[in-house]
CSV table of C-alpha atoms in Angstrom, one decimal:
chain,number,residue,atom,x,y,z
A,1,MET,CA,-37.2,18.4,-11.3
A,2,ASP,CA,-39.8,16.6,-9.2
A,3,ARG,CA,-39.3,13.1,-7.8
A,4,ASP,CA,-41.5,11.3,-10.3
A,5,ALA,CA,-39.8,12.8,-13.3
A,6,PHE,CA,-36.4,12.1,-11.8
A,7,LEU,CA,-37.3,8.4,-11.2
A,8,ALA,CA,-38.8,8.1,-14.7
A,9,ARG,CA,-35.5,9.3,-16.3
A,10,ILE,CA,-33.6,6.7,-14.3
A,11,ARG,CA,-36.0,3.9,-15.4
A,12,SER,CA,-35.7,5.0,-19.0
A,13,ALA,CA,-32.0,5.1,-18.9
A,14,SER,CA,-31.7,1.7,-17.1
A,15,ALA,CA,-34.0,0.1,-19.7
A,16,SER,CA,-31.7,0.9,-22.5
A,17,LEU,CA,-28.7,-0.8,-20.8
A,18,SER,CA,-27.9,-4.4,-21.7
A,19,ALA,CA,-27.0,-6.8,-18.9
A,20,SER,CA,-23.3,-7.6,-19.0
A,21,SER,CA,-22.3,-11.2,-18.9
A,22,ASP,CA,-20.7,-12.7,-15.7
A,23,PRO,CA,-16.9,-12.5,-16.3
A,24,GLY,CA,-16.4,-15.2,-13.7
A,25,ILE,CA,-13.4,-15.2,-11.3
A,26,LEU,CA,-10.6,-13.2,-12.8
A,27,VAL,CA,-7.1,-14.6,-12.3
A,28,PRO,CA,-3.9,-12.5,-12.4
A,29,GLU,CA,-1.1,-13.2,-14.8
A,30,GLN,CA,1.8,-15.1,-13.1
A,31,PRO,CA,5.4,-15.3,-14.1
A,32,PRO,CA,6.3,-18.6,-15.9
A,33,GLY,CA,8.3,-21.2,-14.1
A,34,ASP,CA,8.0,-24.4,-12.0
A,35,LEU,CA,5.3,-24.0,-9.4
A,36,VAL,CA,7.1,-26.4,-6.9
A,37,THR,CA,10.3,-24.4,-7.0
A,38,ARG,CA,8.5,-21.1,-6.7
A,39,PHE,CA,6.4,-22.3,-3.8
A,40,CYS,CA,9.4,-23.6,-1.9
A,41,ARG,CA,11.3,-20.3,-2.4
A,42,GLU,CA,8.3,-18.2,-1.2
A,43,LEU,CA,7.7,-20.5,1.8
A,44,GLU,CA,11.3,-20.2,2.9
A,45,ALA,CA,11.0,-16.4,2.6
A,46,VAL,CA,8.3,-16.4,5.3
A,47,ASP,CA,10.2,-18.8,7.6
A,48,GLY,CA,8.4,-21.9,6.6
A,49,VAL,CA,10.3,-25.1,5.8
A,50,PRO,CA,9.6,-27.0,2.6
A,51,HIS,CA,10.4,-30.7,2.2
A,52,ARG,CA,10.3,-32.4,-1.2
A,53,ALA,CA,9.5,-36.1,-0.9
A,54,VAL,CA,10.2,-38.5,-3.8
A,55,ASP,CA,7.1,-40.6,-2.9
A,56,THR,CA,4.7,-41.4,-0.1
A,57,ASP,CA,7.3,-43.7,1.6
A,58,ASP,CA,9.8,-40.8,1.6
A,59,ALA,CA,7.1,-38.5,3.0
A,60,LEU,CA,6.5,-40.9,5.9
A,61,ARG,CA,10.3,-40.9,6.6
A,62,ILE,CA,10.3,-37.1,6.6
A,63,VAL,CA,7.4,-36.9,9.1
A,64,LEU,CA,9.0,-39.5,11.3
A,65,GLU,CA,12.2,-37.4,11.4
A,66,LEU,CA,10.2,-34.2,12.2
A,67,MET,CA,8.4,-36.1,15.1
A,68,GLU,CA,11.7,-36.9,16.8
A,69,GLY,CA,11.8,-35.3,20.3
A,70,HIS,CA,8.0,-34.9,20.4
A,71,ARG,CA,5.4,-37.1,22.0
A,72,TRP,CA,1.8,-35.8,21.4
A,73,PHE,CA,0.3,-35.2,18.0
A,74,MET,CA,-3.1,-34.5,16.4
A,75,ALA,CA,-3.9,-35.6,12.9
A,76,ARG,CA,-6.5,-34.1,10.6
A,77,GLY,CA,-7.4,-36.6,7.9
A,78,PRO,CA,-7.6,-38.1,5.5
A,79,LEU,CA,-3.9,-37.8,5.1
A,80,PRO,CA,-2.2,-38.4,1.7
A,81,VAL,CA,0.3,-40.8,3.3
A,82,PRO,CA,-1.4,-44.1,4.0
A,83,GLY,CA,-0.9,-45.5,7.5
A,84,LEU,CA,0.9,-42.4,8.8
A,85,ALA,CA,-1.1,-42.0,12.0
A,86,GLY,CA,-1.0,-45.8,12.7
A,87,ARG,CA,2.8,-45.8,12.2
A,88,LEU,CA,3.3,-43.0,14.7
A,89,ILE,CA,1.1,-44.7,17.3
A,90,HIS,CA,3.0,-48.0,16.7
A,91,ASP,CA,6.3,-46.1,17.3
A,92,GLY,CA,5.1,-44.9,20.7
A,93,TYR,CA,3.7,-41.4,19.9
A,94,ARG,CA,0.5,-40.4,21.5
A,95,ILE,CA,-2.4,-39.2,19.4
A,96,MET,CA,-4.8,-36.6,20.9
A,97,ASN,CA,-8.5,-36.9,20.1
A,98,SER,CA,-9.8,-33.9,18.2
A,99,ASP,CA,-13.5,-34.5,19.2
A,100,VAL,CA,-14.6,-31.9,21.8
A,101,PRO,CA,-17.0,-33.3,24.4
A,102,PRO,CA,-20.4,-31.5,24.6
A,103,ASP,CA,-20.4,-31.6,28.4
A,104,PRO,CA,-19.0,-28.3,29.7
A,105,ALA,CA,-16.7,-29.8,32.4
A,106,ALA,CA,-15.4,-32.5,30.0
A,107,ARG,CA,-14.8,-29.9,27.4
A,108,ILE,CA,-12.7,-27.8,29.7
A,109,GLU,CA,-10.7,-30.8,30.7
A,110,HIS,CA,-10.2,-31.8,27.1
A,111,GLN,CA,-9.1,-28.3,26.1
A,112,LEU,CA,-6.6,-28.0,29.0
A,113,ALA,CA,-4.9,-31.1,27.5
A,114,TYR,CA,-4.0,-29.0,24.5
A,115,LYS,CA,-1.1,-27.7,26.6
A,116,THR,CA,0.7,-31.0,25.9
A,117,LEU,CA,-0.1,-31.0,22.2
A,118,GLU,CA,3.2,-30.5,20.3
A,119,VAL,CA,2.6,-31.4,16.6
A,120,GLY,CA,-0.4,-31.1,14.3
A,121,ILE,CA,-0.4,-33.1,11.0
A,122,THR,CA,-2.8,-32.0,8.3
A,123,ALA,CA,-3.6,-32.6,4.7
A,124,ALA,CA,-3.6,-29.2,3.0
A,125,ASP,CA,-6.3,-28.6,0.4
A,126,ALA,CA,-3.9,-26.5,-1.8
A,127,ALA,CA,-0.5,-24.7,-1.8
A,128,LEU,CA,-0.1,-21.3,-3.4
A,129,ALA,CA,3.2,-20.6,-5.3
A,130,GLU,CA,2.7,-16.8,-5.3
A,131,SER,CA,3.0,-16.5,-1.6
A,132,GLY,CA,4.2,-19.8,-0.2
A,133,SER,CA,0.9,-20.3,1.5
A,134,ILE,CA,-1.1,-23.4,2.2
A,135,VAL,CA,-4.9,-23.6,2.2
A,136,VAL,CA,-6.5,-25.7,5.0
A,137,THR,CA,-10.3,-26.1,5.3
A,138,SER,CA,-12.2,-27.6,8.2
A,139,GLY,CA,-15.5,-29.2,8.8
A,140,ARG,CA,-17.1,-32.0,10.8
A,141,GLU,CA,-14.5,-34.6,9.8
A,142,SER,CA,-11.5,-32.3,9.7
A,143,PRO,CA,-11.3,-30.0,12.8
A,144,ARG,CA,-9.2,-26.9,12.6
A,145,MET,CA,-7.3,-27.4,15.9
A,146,ALA,CA,-4.5,-29.5,14.3
A,147,SER,CA,-3.3,-26.6,12.3
A,148,LEU,CA,-3.7,-23.8,14.9
A,149,ILE,CA,-2.9,-25.1,18.4
A,150,PRO,CA,0.4,-27.1,18.3
A,151,GLU,CA,3.7,-25.4,18.2
A,152,THR,CA,4.7,-27.4,15.1
A,153,HIS,CA,2.4,-27.8,12.1
A,154,ILE,CA,3.3,-30.4,9.5
A,155,ALA,CA,1.2,-30.0,6.3
A,156,LEU,CA,1.1,-32.6,3.6
A,157,VAL,CA,0.2,-31.6,0.1
A,158,ARG,CA,0.4,-33.2,-3.3
A,159,THR,CA,2.3,-31.4,-6.0
A,160,ASP,CA,-0.8,-31.3,-8.3
A,161,GLN,CA,-2.4,-29.2,-5.6
A,162,ILE,CA,0.0,-26.3,-6.1
A,163,TYR,CA,-1.7,-23.4,-7.8
A,164,PRO,CA,-0.2,-20.1,-9.0
A,165,SER,CA,-2.3,-18.0,-6.7
A,166,LEU,CA,-5.4,-18.0,-4.4
A,167,SER,CA,-7.4,-16.7,-7.4
A,168,HIS,CA,-6.3,-19.6,-9.5
A,169,PHE,CA,-7.2,-22.1,-6.8
A,170,LEU,CA,-10.7,-20.6,-6.3
A,171,ALA,CA,-11.3,-20.4,-10.0
A,172,GLU,CA,-10.7,-24.1,-10.4
A,173,ARG,CA,-12.0,-25.3,-7.0
A,174,SER,CA,-14.7,-22.9,-6.0
A,175,GLU,CA,-16.7,-25.7,-4.3
A,176,VAL,CA,-14.0,-25.9,-1.6
A,177,ALA,CA,-14.9,-22.5,-0.2
A,178,THR,CA,-18.6,-23.4,0.1
A,179,ARG,CA,-18.4,-27.0,1.3
A,180,SER,CA,-16.3,-26.3,4.4
A,181,SER,CA,-17.2,-24.4,7.6
A,182,ASN,CA,-13.9,-22.6,7.6
A,183,MET,CA,-11.0,-22.0,5.1
A,184,VAL,CA,-7.7,-20.7,6.4
A,185,VAL,CA,-4.8,-19.5,4.3
A,186,ILE,CA,-1.6,-20.1,6.3
A,187,THR,CA,1.6,-18.2,5.2
A,188,GLY,CA,4.5,-19.4,7.3
A,189,PRO,CA,4.6,-19.5,11.1
A,190,SER,CA,2.3,-17.3,13.3
A,191,ARG,CA,4.0,-14.0,13.7
A,192,THR,CA,3.4,-10.7,15.5
A,193,GLY,CA,5.4,-7.5,16.2
A,194,ASP,CA,5.3,-5.1,19.2
A,195,ILE,CA,5.5,-1.3,19.1
A,196,GLU,CA,9.3,-1.6,18.6
A,197,GLN,CA,8.7,-3.9,15.6
A,198,THR,CA,10.4,-6.8,17.2
A,199,LEU,CA,9.2,-9.9,15.4
A,200,THR,CA,8.0,-12.8,17.5
A,201,LEU,CA,7.0,-16.2,16.0
A,202,GLY,CA,4.5,-18.6,17.5
A,203,VAL,CA,2.4,-16.2,19.6
A,204,HIS,CA,-1.0,-16.9,18.0
A,205,GLY,CA,-0.3,-20.2,16.3
A,206,PRO,CA,2.4,-22.6,15.3
A,207,ARG,CA,6.0,-21.4,15.7
A,208,GLN,CA,7.2,-23.9,13.0
A,209,VAL,CA,5.4,-24.7,9.7
A,210,HIS,CA,6.8,-27.7,7.7
A,211,VAL,CA,5.2,-28.4,4.3
A,212,VAL,CA,5.9,-31.9,2.8
A,213,LEU,CA,5.4,-32.0,-0.9
A,214,ILE,CA,4.4,-35.4,-2.3
A,215,PRO,CA,4.7,-36.0,-6.1
A,216,PHE,CA,1.3,-36.8,-7.7
A,217,SER,CA,1.2,-40.2,-9.4
């Protein structure tokens, strides 16, 4: 068969096909049950620590307890606990500016100060019950350093932001992936293993991940 005849047969066959409709984002079936309970169980399974607050005042109390023994923190806002950063500063904690200077020398000096940064506090965009993960996006007003550099990461998330899985989250909130410059799915503390499969936490990111769940009202 020559080339023209071959292509003509393909065009003829393609013309008879009807275009299928867009099925959209397909979401997997998930087991029934309380999403908060399931998320806490899965987070503990990956060495994360869930905290169930009864309200925003209780969430503030939990964060203050987690800050004990530390000095420097970085906050990525807006946080769902009003006045949290101000309260920490009032109590003597030092906040590190997340703005990176454009001047090369000043940028290096700024980044060297990260060595003293102990705690990062973020508002997670979502929590995923299937894996105990949290979703954190970043952009101009919400730099990613707070969730990646400190040894301890405290994430705040409302209970209405818990989704069964990442597919469910993207199906309902697809704009989140396109409006941000970066979207990170964090599943417990940073971990790595050597050739002898010895697990080490905190090599490439936070050694401790605390997730404070705040009831939605």
